[in-house]
CSV table of N, CA and C in Angstrom, one decimal:
chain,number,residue,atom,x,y,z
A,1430,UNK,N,110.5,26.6,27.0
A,1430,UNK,CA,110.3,28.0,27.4
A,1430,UNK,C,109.6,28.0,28.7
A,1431,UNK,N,109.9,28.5,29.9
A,1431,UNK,CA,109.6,28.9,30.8
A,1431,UNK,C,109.5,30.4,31.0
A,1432,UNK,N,107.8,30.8,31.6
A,1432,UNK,CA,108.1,32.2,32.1
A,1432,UNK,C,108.1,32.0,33.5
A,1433,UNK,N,107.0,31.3,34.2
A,1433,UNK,CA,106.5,31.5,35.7
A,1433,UNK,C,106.9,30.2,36.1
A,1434,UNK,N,108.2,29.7,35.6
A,1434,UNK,CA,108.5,28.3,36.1
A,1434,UNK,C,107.9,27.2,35.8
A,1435,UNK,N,107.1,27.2,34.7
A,1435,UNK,CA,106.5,25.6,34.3
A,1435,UNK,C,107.0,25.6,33.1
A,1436,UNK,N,107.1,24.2,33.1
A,1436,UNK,CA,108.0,23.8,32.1
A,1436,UNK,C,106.9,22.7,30.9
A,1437,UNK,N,106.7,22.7,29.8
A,1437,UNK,CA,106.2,21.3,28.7
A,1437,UNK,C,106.8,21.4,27.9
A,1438,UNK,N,106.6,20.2,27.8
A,1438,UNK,CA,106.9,19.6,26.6
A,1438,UNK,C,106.5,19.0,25.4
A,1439,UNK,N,107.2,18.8,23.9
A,1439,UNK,CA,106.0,19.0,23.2
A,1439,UNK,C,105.7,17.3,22.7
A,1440,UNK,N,104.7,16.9,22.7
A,1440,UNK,CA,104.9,15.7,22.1
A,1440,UNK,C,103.7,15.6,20.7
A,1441,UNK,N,104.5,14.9,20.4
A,1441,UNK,CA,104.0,14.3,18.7
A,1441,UNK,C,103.6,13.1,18.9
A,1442,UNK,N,102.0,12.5,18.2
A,1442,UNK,CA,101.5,11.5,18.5
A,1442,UNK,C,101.7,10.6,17.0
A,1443,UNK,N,102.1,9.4,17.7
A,1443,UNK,CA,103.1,8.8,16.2
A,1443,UNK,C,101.9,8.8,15.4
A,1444,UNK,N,100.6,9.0,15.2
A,1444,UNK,CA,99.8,8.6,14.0
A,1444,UNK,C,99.9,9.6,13.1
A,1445,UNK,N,100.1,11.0,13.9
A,1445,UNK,CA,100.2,12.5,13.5
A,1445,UNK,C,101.2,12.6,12.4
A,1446,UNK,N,102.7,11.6,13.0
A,1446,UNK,CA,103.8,12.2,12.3
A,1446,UNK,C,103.9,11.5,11.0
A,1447,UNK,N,104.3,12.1,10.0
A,1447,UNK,CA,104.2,11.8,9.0
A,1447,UNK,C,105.7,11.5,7.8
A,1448,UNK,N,106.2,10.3,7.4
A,1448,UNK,CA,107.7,10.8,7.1
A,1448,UNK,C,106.9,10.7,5.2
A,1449,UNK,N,108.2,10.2,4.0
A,1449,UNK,CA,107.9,10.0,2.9
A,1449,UNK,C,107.2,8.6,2.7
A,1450,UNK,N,107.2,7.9,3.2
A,1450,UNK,CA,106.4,6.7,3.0
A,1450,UNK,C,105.1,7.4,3.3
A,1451,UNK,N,105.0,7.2,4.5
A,1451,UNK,CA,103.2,7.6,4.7
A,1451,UNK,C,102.7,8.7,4.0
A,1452,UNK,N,103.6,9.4,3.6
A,1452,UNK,CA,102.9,10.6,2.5
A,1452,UNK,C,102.5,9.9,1.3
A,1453,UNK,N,103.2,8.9,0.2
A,1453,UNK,CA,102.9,8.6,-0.6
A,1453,UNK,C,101.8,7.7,-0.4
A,1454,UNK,N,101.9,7.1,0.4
A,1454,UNK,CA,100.5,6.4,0.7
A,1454,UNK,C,99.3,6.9,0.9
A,1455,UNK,N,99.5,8.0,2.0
A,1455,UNK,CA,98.4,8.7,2.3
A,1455,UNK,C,97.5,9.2,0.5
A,1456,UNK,N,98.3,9.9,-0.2
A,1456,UNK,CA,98.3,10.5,-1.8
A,1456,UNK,C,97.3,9.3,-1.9
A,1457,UNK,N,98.2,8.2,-2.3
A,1457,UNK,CA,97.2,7.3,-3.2
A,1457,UNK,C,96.0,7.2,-2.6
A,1458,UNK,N,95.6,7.0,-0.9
A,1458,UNK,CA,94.7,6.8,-0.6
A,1458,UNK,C,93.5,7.7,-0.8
A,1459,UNK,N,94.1,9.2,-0.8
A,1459,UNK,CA,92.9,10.1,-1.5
A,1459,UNK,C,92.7,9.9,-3.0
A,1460,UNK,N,93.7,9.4,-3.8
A,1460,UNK,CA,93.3,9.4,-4.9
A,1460,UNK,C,92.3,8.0,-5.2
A,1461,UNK,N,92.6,7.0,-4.5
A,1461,UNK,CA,91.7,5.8,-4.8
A,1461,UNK,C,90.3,6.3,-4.5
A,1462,UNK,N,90.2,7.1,-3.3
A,1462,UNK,CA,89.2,7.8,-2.1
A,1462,UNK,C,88.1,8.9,-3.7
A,1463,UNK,N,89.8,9.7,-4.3
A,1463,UNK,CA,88.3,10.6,-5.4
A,1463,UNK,C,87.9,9.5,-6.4
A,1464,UNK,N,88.7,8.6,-6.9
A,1464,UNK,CA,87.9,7.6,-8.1
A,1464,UNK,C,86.8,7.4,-7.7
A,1465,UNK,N,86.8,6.4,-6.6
A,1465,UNK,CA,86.0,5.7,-5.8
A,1465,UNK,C,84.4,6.8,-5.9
A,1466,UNK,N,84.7,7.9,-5.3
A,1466,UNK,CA,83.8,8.8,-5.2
A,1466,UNK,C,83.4,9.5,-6.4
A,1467,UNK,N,84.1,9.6,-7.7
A,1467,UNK,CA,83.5,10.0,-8.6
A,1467,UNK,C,82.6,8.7,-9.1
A,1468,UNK,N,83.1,7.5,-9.3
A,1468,UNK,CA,82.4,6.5,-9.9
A,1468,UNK,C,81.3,6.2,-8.9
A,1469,UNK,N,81.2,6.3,-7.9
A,1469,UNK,CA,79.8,5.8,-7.0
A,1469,UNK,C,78.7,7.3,-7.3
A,1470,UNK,N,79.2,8.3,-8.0
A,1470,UNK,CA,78.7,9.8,-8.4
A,1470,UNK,C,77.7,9.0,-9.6
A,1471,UNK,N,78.8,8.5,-10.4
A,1471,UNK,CA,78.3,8.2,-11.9
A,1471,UNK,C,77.2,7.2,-11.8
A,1472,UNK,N,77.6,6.3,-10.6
A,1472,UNK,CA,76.4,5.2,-10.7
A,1472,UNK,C,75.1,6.0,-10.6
A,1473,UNK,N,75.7,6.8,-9.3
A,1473,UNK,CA,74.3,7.3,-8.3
A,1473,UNK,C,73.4,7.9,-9.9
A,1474,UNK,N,73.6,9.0,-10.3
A,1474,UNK,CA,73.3,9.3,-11.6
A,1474,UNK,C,72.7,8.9,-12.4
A,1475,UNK,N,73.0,7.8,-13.0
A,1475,UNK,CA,72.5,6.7,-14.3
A,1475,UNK,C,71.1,6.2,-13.2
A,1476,UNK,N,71.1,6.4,-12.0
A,1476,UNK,CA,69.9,5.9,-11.6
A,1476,UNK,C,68.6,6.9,-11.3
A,1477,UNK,N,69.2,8.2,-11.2
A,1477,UNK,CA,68.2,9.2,-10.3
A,1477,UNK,C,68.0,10.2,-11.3
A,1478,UNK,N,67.0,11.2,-11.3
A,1478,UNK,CA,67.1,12.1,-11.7
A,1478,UNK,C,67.8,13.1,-12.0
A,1479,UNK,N,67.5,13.9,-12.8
A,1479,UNK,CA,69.1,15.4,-12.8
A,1479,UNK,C,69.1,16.5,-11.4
A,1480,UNK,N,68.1,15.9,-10.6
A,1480,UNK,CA,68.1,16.9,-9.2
A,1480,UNK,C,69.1,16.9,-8.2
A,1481,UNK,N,70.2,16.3,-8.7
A,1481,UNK,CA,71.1,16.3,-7.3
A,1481,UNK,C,72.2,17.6,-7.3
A,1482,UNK,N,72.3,17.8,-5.6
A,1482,UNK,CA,73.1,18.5,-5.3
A,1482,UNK,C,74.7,19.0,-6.0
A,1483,UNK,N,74.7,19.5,-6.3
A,1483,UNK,CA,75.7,20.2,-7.4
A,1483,UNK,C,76.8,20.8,-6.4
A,1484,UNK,N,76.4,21.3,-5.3
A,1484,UNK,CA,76.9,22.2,-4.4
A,1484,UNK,C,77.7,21.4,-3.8
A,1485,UNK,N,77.0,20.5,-3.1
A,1485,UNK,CA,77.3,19.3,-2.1
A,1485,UNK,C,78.6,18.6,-2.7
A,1486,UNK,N,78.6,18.4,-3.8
A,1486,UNK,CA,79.8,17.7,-5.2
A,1486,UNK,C,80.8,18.3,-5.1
A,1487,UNK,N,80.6,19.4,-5.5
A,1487,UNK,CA,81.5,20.4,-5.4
A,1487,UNK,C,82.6,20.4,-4.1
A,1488,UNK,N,81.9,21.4,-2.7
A,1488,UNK,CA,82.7,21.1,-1.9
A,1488,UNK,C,83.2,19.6,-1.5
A,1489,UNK,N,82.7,18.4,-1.6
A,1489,UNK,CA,83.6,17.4,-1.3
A,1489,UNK,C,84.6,17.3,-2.2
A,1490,UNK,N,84.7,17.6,-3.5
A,1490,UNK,CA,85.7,17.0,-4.1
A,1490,UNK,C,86.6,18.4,-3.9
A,1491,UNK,N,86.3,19.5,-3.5
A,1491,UNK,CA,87.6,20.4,-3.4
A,1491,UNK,C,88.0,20.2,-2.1
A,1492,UNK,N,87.7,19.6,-0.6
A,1492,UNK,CA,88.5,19.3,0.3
A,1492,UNK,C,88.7,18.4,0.2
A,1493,UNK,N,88.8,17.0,-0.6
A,1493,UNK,CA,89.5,16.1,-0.7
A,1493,UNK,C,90.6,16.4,-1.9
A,1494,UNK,N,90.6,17.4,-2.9
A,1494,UNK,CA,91.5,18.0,-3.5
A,1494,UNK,C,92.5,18.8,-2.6
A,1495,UNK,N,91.9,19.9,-1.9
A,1495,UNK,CA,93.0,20.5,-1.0
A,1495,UNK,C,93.9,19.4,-0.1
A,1496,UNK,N,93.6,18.3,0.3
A,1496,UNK,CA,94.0,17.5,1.0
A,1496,UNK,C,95.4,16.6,0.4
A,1497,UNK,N,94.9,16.6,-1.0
A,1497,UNK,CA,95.7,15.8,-2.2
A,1497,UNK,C,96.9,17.1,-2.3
A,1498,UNK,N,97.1,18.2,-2.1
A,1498,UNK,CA,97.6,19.2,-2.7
A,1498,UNK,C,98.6,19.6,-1.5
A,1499,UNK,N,97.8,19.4,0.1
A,1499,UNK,CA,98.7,19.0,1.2
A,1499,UNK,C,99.9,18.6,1.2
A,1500,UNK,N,99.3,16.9,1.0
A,1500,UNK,CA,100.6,15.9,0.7
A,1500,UNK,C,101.4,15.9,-0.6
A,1501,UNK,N,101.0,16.7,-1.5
A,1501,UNK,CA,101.8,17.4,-2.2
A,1501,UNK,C,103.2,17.8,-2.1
A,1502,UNK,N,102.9,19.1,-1.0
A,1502,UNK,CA,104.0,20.3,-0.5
A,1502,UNK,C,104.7,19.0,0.6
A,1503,UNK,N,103.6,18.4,1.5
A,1503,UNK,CA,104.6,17.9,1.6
A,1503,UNK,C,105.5,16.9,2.0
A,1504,UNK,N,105.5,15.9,0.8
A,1504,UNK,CA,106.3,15.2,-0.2
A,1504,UNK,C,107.5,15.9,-0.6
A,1505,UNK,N,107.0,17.5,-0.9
A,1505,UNK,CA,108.7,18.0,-1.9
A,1505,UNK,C,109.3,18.6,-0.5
A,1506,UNK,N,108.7,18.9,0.3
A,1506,UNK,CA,109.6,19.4,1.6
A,1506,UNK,C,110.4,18.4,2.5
A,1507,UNK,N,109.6,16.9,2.1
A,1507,UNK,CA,111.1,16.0,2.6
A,1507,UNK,C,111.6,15.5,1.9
A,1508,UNK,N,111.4,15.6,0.2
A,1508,UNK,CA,112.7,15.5,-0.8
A,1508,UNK,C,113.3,16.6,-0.6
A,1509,UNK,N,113.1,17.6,-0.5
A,1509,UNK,CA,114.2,18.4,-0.3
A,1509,UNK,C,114.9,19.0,0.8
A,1510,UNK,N,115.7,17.2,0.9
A,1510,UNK,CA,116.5,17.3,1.6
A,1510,UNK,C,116.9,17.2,3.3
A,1511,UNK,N,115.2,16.6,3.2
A,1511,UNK,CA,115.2,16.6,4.7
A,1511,UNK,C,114.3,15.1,4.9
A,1512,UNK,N,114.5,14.2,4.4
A,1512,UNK,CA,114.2,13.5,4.1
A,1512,UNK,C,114.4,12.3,5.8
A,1513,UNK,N,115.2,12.8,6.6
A,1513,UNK,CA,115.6,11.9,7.6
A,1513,UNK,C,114.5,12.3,9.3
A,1514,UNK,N,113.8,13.5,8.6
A,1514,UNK,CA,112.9,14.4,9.3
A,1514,UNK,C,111.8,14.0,8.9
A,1515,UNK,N,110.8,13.9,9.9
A,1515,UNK,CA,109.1,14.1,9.6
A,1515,UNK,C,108.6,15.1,9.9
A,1516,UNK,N,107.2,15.3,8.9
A,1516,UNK,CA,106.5,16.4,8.9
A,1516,UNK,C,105.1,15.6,10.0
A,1517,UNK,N,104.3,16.7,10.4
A,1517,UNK,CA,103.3,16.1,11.1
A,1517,UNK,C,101.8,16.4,10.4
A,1518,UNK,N,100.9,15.5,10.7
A,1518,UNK,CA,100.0,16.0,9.1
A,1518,UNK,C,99.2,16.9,10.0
């Protein structure tokens, strides 16, 4: 699109672009990422008192959930059928 005679272009930086391989991987990597994080939760726990941040727990495991729910959508938007296309994360 030009209005005043300049012209860009768009570029995609290959770490950005995302096909079905790196989605499934990315997945597991959050999922290893919440175990990981729940069980270093449980240690932390067995050692400290019952004063810890509840809040703090909370929001991390729901943006690393929304993140998981991401690559979700989209996983099924390049099974369906577009599979020879990348999404960009």
């Amino acid at each position: 699109m030009a209005i005043d005679g300049s012209k860009f272009r768009a570029v995609a930086s290959a770490k950005r672009i995302m096909g079905e391989r790196k989605v499934a991987e990315e997945a597991v990597r959050i999922d290893q990422q919440i175990a990981a994080y729940l069980a270093n939760l449980d240690s932390i726990d067995a050692s400290e008192p019952a004063d810890s941040d509840a809040e703090q727990t909370a929001a991390a495991l729901k943006a690393l959930r929304a993140r998981r729910t991401d690559l979700d959508a989209l996983a099924a938007r390049l099974k369906g059928g577009r599979s020879d296309q990348s999404c960009r994360r």
